[in-house]
Amino acid sequence: MNALRESAERPSKKGTVIQLAGELNNTRVAALVENGFEQSELLEPKKALEAAGARVDVVSPCQGKVKGWQHTDWGQEVTVDVGLDSASPDNYDALLLPGGVMNPDKLRANPKAVQFVRAFVSSGRPIAAICHGPWTLIEAGGVKGRTLTSWPSLQTDLKNAGAKWVDQEVATDNGLVTSRKPDDIPAFNKKMIEEFAEGRHDRNKSDRLAGTTK
């Protein structure tokens, strides 16, 4: 597996951090999707990651092509780079979970997809999920004790799974980045790149923090 390189950042004159192109060089990202993924929630983050130097593979149970959803109708087809049956989580540094209602609803019912996601959760590799994407994280045991956001209709499911749900454009918790909807994509992309550049996070840290709040 290609290791995440250290983030290429430099301070501005005012001391703020400016993201540099190429900070995700040598980083491989898996974008796990099924038919019905929200088109903008795959294509726009994918474009941002690639602009930062990452290689993004579309991983899917579908063969050849996977079809997106755009607002209220079917969208464009996207080439599947790696079939889920042959995909190994060990080949990737980070995971992207786009939303759309049909997409995560199918993935969370697919044992191989859940196992794939669980490998990132258990290893502390960064994960970015938007809109309905956290549905699959629930099945993979990735939300208990974590602070995250999502499409509002998921908040009860997430709370019941032990998550702290917040209503904000982006939430970050120890390598887990979440957002609510397509309008949040600019903020989502920024935080996603930051967390992916940091690499693996200590999952036990989140568990310990969750334990102190019980």
PDB file of C-alpha atoms in Angstrom, residues 10-210:
ATOM      1  CA  ARG A  10       3.068  26.455   4.109  1.00  0.00           C
ATOM      2  CA  PRO A  11       1.983  29.356   6.314  1.00  0.00           C
ATOM      3  CA  SER A  12       0.737  32.530   4.687  1.00  0.00           C
ATOM      4  CA  LYS A  13       1.855  35.983   5.837  1.00  0.00           C
ATOM      5  CA  LYS A  14      -1.083  36.035   8.228  1.00  0.00           C
ATOM      6  CA  GLY A  15      -0.178  32.631   9.618  1.00  0.00           C
ATOM      7  CA  THR A  16      -3.028  30.711   8.020  1.00  0.00           C
ATOM      8  CA  VAL A  17      -2.324  27.425   6.280  1.00  0.00           C
ATOM      9  CA  ILE A  18      -2.549  27.287   2.502  1.00  0.00           C
ATOM     10  CA  GLN A  19      -3.209  23.917   0.862  1.00  0.00           C
ATOM     11  CA  LEU A  20      -0.646  23.172  -1.825  1.00  0.00           C
ATOM     12  CA  ALA A  21      -1.307  21.207  -4.999  1.00  0.00           C
ATOM     13  CA  GLY A  22       0.281  17.796  -4.768  1.00  0.00           C
ATOM     14  CA  GLU A  23      -0.125  17.333  -1.023  1.00  0.00           C
ATOM     15  CA  LEU A  24      -1.845  14.000  -1.683  1.00  0.00           C
ATOM     16  CA  ASN A  25       0.799  12.663  -4.061  1.00  0.00           C
ATOM     17  CA  ASN A  26       1.208   8.879  -3.660  1.00  0.00           C
ATOM     18  CA  THR A  27      -2.183   8.668  -1.930  1.00  0.00           C
ATOM     19  CA  ARG A  28      -4.728   6.136  -3.182  1.00  0.00           C
ATOM     20  CA  VAL A  29      -8.383   6.707  -2.406  1.00  0.00           C
ATOM     21  CA  ALA A  30     -11.254   4.252  -2.868  1.00  0.00           C
ATOM     22  CA  ALA A  31     -14.606   5.821  -3.783  1.00  0.00           C
ATOM     23  CA  LEU A  32     -17.166   3.120  -2.998  1.00  0.00           C
ATOM     24  CA  VAL A  33     -20.458   3.479  -4.891  1.00  0.00           C
ATOM     25  CA  GLU A  34     -23.495   1.607  -6.196  1.00  0.00           C
ATOM     26  CA  ASN A  35     -26.067   2.603  -8.782  1.00  0.00           C
ATOM     27  CA  GLY A  36     -27.911   5.704  -7.609  1.00  0.00           C
ATOM     28  CA  PHE A  37     -24.988   7.619  -6.073  1.00  0.00           C
ATOM     29  CA  GLU A  38     -25.552  11.377  -6.018  1.00  0.00           C
ATOM     30  CA  GLN A  39     -23.533  12.486  -9.039  1.00  0.00           C
ATOM     31  CA  SER A  40     -22.030  15.688  -7.632  1.00  0.00           C
ATOM     32  CA  GLU A  41     -21.055  13.940  -4.393  1.00  0.00           C
ATOM     33  CA  LEU A  42     -18.758  11.586  -6.270  1.00  0.00           C
ATOM     34  CA  LEU A  43     -17.496  13.690  -9.162  1.00  0.00           C
ATOM     35  CA  GLU A  44     -16.702  16.929  -7.326  1.00  0.00           C
ATOM     36  CA  PRO A  45     -14.785  15.375  -4.401  1.00  0.00           C
ATOM     37  CA  LYS A  46     -13.023  13.048  -6.859  1.00  0.00           C
ATOM     38  CA  LYS A  47     -11.930  16.030  -8.934  1.00  0.00           C
ATOM     39  CA  ALA A  48     -10.682  17.873  -5.826  1.00  0.00           C
ATOM     40  CA  LEU A  49      -8.711  14.854  -4.635  1.00  0.00           C
ATOM     41  CA  GLU A  50      -7.108  14.354  -8.025  1.00  0.00           C
ATOM     42  CA  ALA A  51      -6.200  18.044  -8.196  1.00  0.00           C
ATOM     43  CA  ALA A  52      -4.404  17.564  -4.867  1.00  0.00           C
ATOM     44  CA  GLY A  53      -2.418  14.684  -6.352  1.00  0.00           C
ATOM     45  CA  ALA A  54      -4.392  11.639  -5.196  1.00  0.00           C
ATOM     46  CA  ARG A  55      -5.290   8.642  -7.317  1.00  0.00           C
ATOM     47  CA  VAL A  56      -9.002   7.888  -6.917  1.00  0.00           C
ATOM     48  CA  ASP A  57     -10.419   4.492  -7.892  1.00  0.00           C
ATOM     49  CA  VAL A  58     -14.164   4.056  -8.296  1.00  0.00           C
ATOM     50  CA  VAL A  59     -14.891   0.768  -6.512  1.00  0.00           C
ATOM     51  CA  SER A  60     -18.281  -0.834  -7.026  1.00  0.00           C
ATOM     52  CA  PRO A  61     -20.211  -4.110  -6.975  1.00  0.00           C
ATOM     53  CA  CYS A  62     -21.406  -3.078 -10.456  1.00  0.00           C
ATOM     54  CA  GLN A  63     -19.542  -4.330 -13.482  1.00  0.00           C
ATOM     55  CA  GLY A  64     -18.039  -1.914 -16.012  1.00  0.00           C
ATOM     56  CA  LYS A  65     -20.161   1.153 -15.307  1.00  0.00           C
ATOM     57  CA  VAL A  66     -22.075   2.535 -12.355  1.00  0.00           C
ATOM     58  CA  LYS A  67     -24.931   5.000 -12.840  1.00  0.00           C
ATOM     59  CA  GLY A  68     -25.333   8.227 -10.913  1.00  0.00           C
ATOM     60  CA  TRP A  69     -28.405  10.126  -9.779  1.00  0.00           C
ATOM     61  CA  GLN A  70     -28.705  13.856 -10.419  1.00  0.00           C
ATOM     62  CA  HIS A  71     -31.250  15.618  -8.230  1.00  0.00           C
ATOM     63  CA  THR A  72     -34.498  13.948  -9.378  1.00  0.00           C
ATOM     64  CA  ASP A  73     -33.463  11.671 -12.253  1.00  0.00           C
ATOM     65  CA  TRP A  74     -30.732   9.355 -13.422  1.00  0.00           C
ATOM     66  CA  GLY A  75     -27.434  11.011 -14.217  1.00  0.00           C
ATOM     67  CA  GLN A  76     -24.309   9.949 -16.045  1.00  0.00           C
ATOM     68  CA  GLU A  77     -22.519   6.625 -15.976  1.00  0.00           C
ATOM     69  CA  VAL A  78     -19.043   6.434 -14.471  1.00  0.00           C
ATOM     70  CA  THR A  79     -16.422   3.798 -15.222  1.00  0.00           C
ATOM     71  CA  VAL A  80     -15.771   1.295 -12.452  1.00  0.00           C
ATOM     72  CA  ASP A  81     -12.008   1.124 -11.924  1.00  0.00           C
ATOM     73  CA  VAL A  82     -12.009  -1.835  -9.546  1.00  0.00           C
ATOM     74  CA  GLY A  83     -14.795  -4.325  -8.920  1.00  0.00           C
ATOM     75  CA  LEU A  84     -15.687  -4.805  -5.266  1.00  0.00           C
ATOM     76  CA  ASP A  85     -15.094  -8.559  -5.536  1.00  0.00           C
ATOM     77  CA  SER A  86     -11.439  -7.975  -6.394  1.00  0.00           C
ATOM     78  CA  ALA A  87     -10.828  -4.775  -4.393  1.00  0.00           C
ATOM     79  CA  SER A  88      -8.504  -4.946  -1.387  1.00  0.00           C
ATOM     80  CA  PRO A  89      -8.764  -2.276   1.322  1.00  0.00           C
ATOM     81  CA  ASP A  90      -5.028  -2.736   1.893  1.00  0.00           C
ATOM     82  CA  ASN A  91      -4.370  -1.032  -1.448  1.00  0.00           C
ATOM     83  CA  TYR A  92      -5.902   2.248  -0.281  1.00  0.00           C
ATOM     84  CA  ASP A  93      -5.021   5.031   2.139  1.00  0.00           C
ATOM     85  CA  ALA A  94      -8.475   6.592   2.493  1.00  0.00           C
ATOM     86  CA  LEU A  95     -12.151   6.049   1.671  1.00  0.00           C
ATOM     87  CA  LEU A  96     -14.785   8.286   0.071  1.00  0.00           C
ATOM     88  CA  LEU A  97     -18.477   7.466   0.587  1.00  0.00           C
ATOM     89  CA  PRO A  98     -20.777   9.603  -1.593  1.00  0.00           C
ATOM     90  CA  GLY A  99     -24.483   9.841  -0.850  1.00  0.00           C
ATOM     91  CA  GLY A 100     -27.680   9.472  -2.794  1.00  0.00           C
ATOM     92  CA  VAL A 101     -30.479   7.416  -1.229  1.00  0.00           C
ATOM     93  CA  MET A 102     -30.240   4.261  -3.362  1.00  0.00           C
ATOM     94  CA  ASN A 103     -26.455   4.016  -3.319  1.00  0.00           C
ATOM     95  CA  PRO A 104     -25.768   3.572   0.435  1.00  0.00           C
ATOM     96  CA  ASP A 105     -29.018   1.671   0.918  1.00  0.00           C
ATOM     97  CA  LYS A 106     -27.686  -0.991  -1.459  1.00  0.00           C
ATOM     98  CA  LEU A 107     -24.157  -0.896  -0.041  1.00  0.00           C
ATOM     99  CA  ARG A 108     -25.234  -1.360   3.584  1.00  0.00           C
ATOM    100  CA  ALA A 109     -27.104  -4.523   2.562  1.00  0.00           C
ATOM    101  CA  ASN A 110     -24.027  -5.901   0.771  1.00  0.00           C
ATOM    102  CA  PRO A 111     -21.788  -7.866   3.188  1.00  0.00           C
ATOM    103  CA  LYS A 112     -18.690  -7.381   1.009  1.00  0.00           C
ATOM    104  CA  ALA A 113     -19.230  -3.620   0.894  1.00  0.00           C
ATOM    105  CA  VAL A 114     -19.701  -3.469   4.669  1.00  0.00           C
ATOM    106  CA  GLN A 115     -16.550  -5.551   5.178  1.00  0.00           C
ATOM    107  CA  PHE A 116     -14.632  -3.225   2.849  1.00  0.00           C
ATOM    108  CA  VAL A 117     -15.712  -0.148   4.830  1.00  0.00           C
ATOM    109  CA  ARG A 118     -15.062  -1.859   8.167  1.00  0.00           C
ATOM    110  CA  ALA A 119     -11.417  -2.366   7.193  1.00  0.00           C
ATOM    111  CA  PHE A 120     -10.937   1.423   7.037  1.00  0.00           C
ATOM    112  CA  VAL A 121     -12.820   1.953  10.298  1.00  0.00           C
ATOM    113  CA  SER A 122     -10.789  -0.595  12.244  1.00  0.00           C
ATOM    114  CA  SER A 123      -7.423   0.545  10.872  1.00  0.00           C
ATOM    115  CA  GLY A 124      -7.939   4.258  11.558  1.00  0.00           C
ATOM    116  CA  ARG A 125      -7.584   5.262   7.931  1.00  0.00           C
ATOM    117  CA  PRO A 126      -9.455   8.495   7.094  1.00  0.00           C
ATOM    118  CA  ILE A 127     -13.004   8.324   5.752  1.00  0.00           C
ATOM    119  CA  ALA A 128     -15.111  11.056   4.133  1.00  0.00           C
ATOM    120  CA  ALA A 129     -18.873  10.501   3.875  1.00  0.00           C
ATOM    121  CA  ILE A 130     -21.514  12.923   2.664  1.00  0.00           C
ATOM    122  CA  CYS A 131     -25.319  13.083   2.703  1.00  0.00           C
ATOM    123  CA  HIS A 132     -26.668   9.494   3.067  1.00  0.00           C
ATOM    124  CA  GLY A 133     -23.132   8.028   2.928  1.00  0.00           C
ATOM    125  CA  PRO A 134     -22.966   7.456   6.725  1.00  0.00           C
ATOM    126  CA  TRP A 135     -25.663   4.765   6.404  1.00  0.00           C
ATOM    127  CA  THR A 136     -22.963   2.314   5.336  1.00  0.00           C
ATOM    128  CA  LEU A 137     -20.745   3.472   8.201  1.00  0.00           C
ATOM    129  CA  ILE A 138     -23.459   2.444  10.674  1.00  0.00           C
ATOM    130  CA  GLU A 139     -23.425  -1.115   9.332  1.00  0.00           C
ATOM    131  CA  ALA A 140     -19.618  -1.151   9.499  1.00  0.00           C
ATOM    132  CA  GLY A 141     -19.551  -0.077  13.152  1.00  0.00           C
ATOM    133  CA  GLY A 142     -17.965   3.253  12.343  1.00  0.00           C
ATOM    134  CA  VAL A 143     -20.139   5.826  14.132  1.00  0.00           C
ATOM    135  CA  LYS A 144     -20.386   4.884  17.818  1.00  0.00           C
ATOM    136  CA  GLY A 145     -18.913   7.647  19.939  1.00  0.00           C
ATOM    137  CA  ARG A 146     -18.159   9.815  16.911  1.00  0.00           C
ATOM    138  CA  THR A 147     -19.399  13.316  16.104  1.00  0.00           C
ATOM    139  CA  LEU A 148     -20.750  13.605  12.577  1.00  0.00           C
ATOM    140  CA  THR A 149     -23.364  15.133  10.340  1.00  0.00           C
ATOM    141  CA  SER A 150     -25.448  13.837   7.437  1.00  0.00           C
ATOM    142  CA  TRP A 151     -28.647  14.393   5.505  1.00  0.00           C
ATOM    143  CA  PRO A 152     -31.099  15.294   8.311  1.00  0.00           C
ATOM    144  CA  SER A 153     -33.289  12.199   7.891  1.00  0.00           C
ATOM    145  CA  LEU A 154     -30.368   9.998   9.016  1.00  0.00           C
ATOM    146  CA  GLN A 155     -29.940  11.667  12.386  1.00  0.00           C
ATOM    147  CA  THR A 156     -32.166   9.223  14.291  1.00  0.00           C
ATOM    148  CA  ASP A 157     -30.384   6.203  12.797  1.00  0.00           C
ATOM    149  CA  LEU A 158     -27.018   7.717  13.668  1.00  0.00           C
ATOM    150  CA  LYS A 159     -28.020   8.635  17.219  1.00  0.00           C
ATOM    151  CA  ASN A 160     -29.423   5.139  17.751  1.00  0.00           C
ATOM    152  CA  ALA A 161     -26.053   3.756  16.618  1.00  0.00           C
ATOM    153  CA  GLY A 162     -24.265   5.812  19.277  1.00  0.00           C
ATOM    154  CA  ALA A 163     -23.176   8.848  17.253  1.00  0.00           C
ATOM    155  CA  LYS A 164     -23.397  12.490  18.252  1.00  0.00           C
ATOM    156  CA  TRP A 165     -25.213  14.154  15.347  1.00  0.00           C
ATOM    157  CA  VAL A 166     -24.639  17.850  14.570  1.00  0.00           C
ATOM    158  CA  ASP A 167     -26.292  20.130  12.025  1.00  0.00           C
ATOM    159  CA  GLN A 168     -23.395  21.894  10.307  1.00  0.00           C
ATOM    160  CA  GLU A 169     -21.836  21.968   6.846  1.00  0.00           C
ATOM    161  CA  VAL A 170     -18.896  19.777   7.815  1.00  0.00           C
ATOM    162  CA  ALA A 171     -17.959  17.789  10.906  1.00  0.00           C
ATOM    163  CA  THR A 172     -14.512  16.320  11.580  1.00  0.00           C
ATOM    164  CA  ASP A 173     -13.761  13.690  14.203  1.00  0.00           C
ATOM    165  CA  ASN A 174     -10.340  12.042  14.290  1.00  0.00           C
ATOM    166  CA  GLY A 175     -10.104  11.306  10.569  1.00  0.00           C
ATOM    167  CA  LEU A 176     -13.844  11.030   9.910  1.00  0.00           C
ATOM    168  CA  VAL A 177     -15.199  13.859   7.727  1.00  0.00           C
ATOM    169  CA  THR A 178     -18.942  14.215   7.109  1.00  0.00           C
ATOM    170  CA  SER A 179     -21.257  16.731   5.440  1.00  0.00           C
ATOM    171  CA  ARG A 180     -24.993  17.079   4.909  1.00  0.00           C
ATOM    172  CA  LYS A 181     -25.693  17.772   1.223  1.00  0.00           C
ATOM    173  CA  PRO A 182     -24.282  18.902  -2.144  1.00  0.00           C
ATOM    174  CA  ASP A 183     -24.282  22.561  -1.044  1.00  0.00           C
ATOM    175  CA  ASP A 184     -21.668  21.606   1.569  1.00  0.00           C
ATOM    176  CA  ILE A 185     -19.221  20.124  -0.950  1.00  0.00           C
ATOM    177  CA  PRO A 186     -16.696  23.027  -0.907  1.00  0.00           C
ATOM    178  CA  ALA A 187     -16.272  22.762   2.875  1.00  0.00           C
ATOM    179  CA  PHE A 188     -16.379  18.960   2.658  1.00  0.00           C
ATOM    180  CA  ASN A 189     -13.608  18.861   0.056  1.00  0.00           C
ATOM    181  CA  LYS A 190     -11.355  21.157   2.068  1.00  0.00           C
ATOM    182  CA  LYS A 191     -11.617  19.119   5.265  1.00  0.00           C
ATOM    183  CA  MET A 192     -11.421  15.821   3.379  1.00  0.00           C
ATOM    184  CA  ILE A 193      -8.086  16.779   1.808  1.00  0.00           C
ATOM    185  CA  GLU A 194      -6.734  17.953   5.174  1.00  0.00           C
ATOM    186  CA  GLU A 195      -7.682  14.706   6.922  1.00  0.00           C
ATOM    187  CA  PHE A 196      -6.513  12.476   4.068  1.00  0.00           C
ATOM    188  CA  ALA A 197      -3.153  14.265   4.138  1.00  0.00           C
ATOM    189  CA  GLU A 198      -2.782  13.520   7.853  1.00  0.00           C
ATOM    190  CA  GLY A 199      -3.111   9.792   7.221  1.00  0.00           C
ATOM    191  CA  ARG A 200      -4.034   7.162   9.772  1.00  0.00           C
ATOM    192  CA  HIS A 201      -5.652   8.269  13.024  1.00  0.00           C
ATOM    193  CA  ASP A 202      -5.695   6.555  16.397  1.00  0.00           C
ATOM    194  CA  ARG A 203      -9.121   4.924  16.502  1.00  0.00           C
ATOM    195  CA  ASN A 204      -8.606   4.084  20.163  1.00  0.00           C
ATOM    196  CA  LYS A 205      -8.387   7.820  20.878  1.00  0.00           C
ATOM    197  CA  SER A 206     -11.999   8.278  19.759  1.00  0.00           C
ATOM    198  CA  ASP A 207     -13.065   5.253  21.790  1.00  0.00           C
ATOM    199  CA  ARG A 208     -11.356   6.650  24.897  1.00  0.00           C
ATOM    200  CA  LEU A 209     -12.931  10.066  24.385  1.00  0.00           C
ATOM    201  CA  ALA A 210     -16.350   8.456  23.936  1.00  0.00           C
TER     202      ALA A 210
END
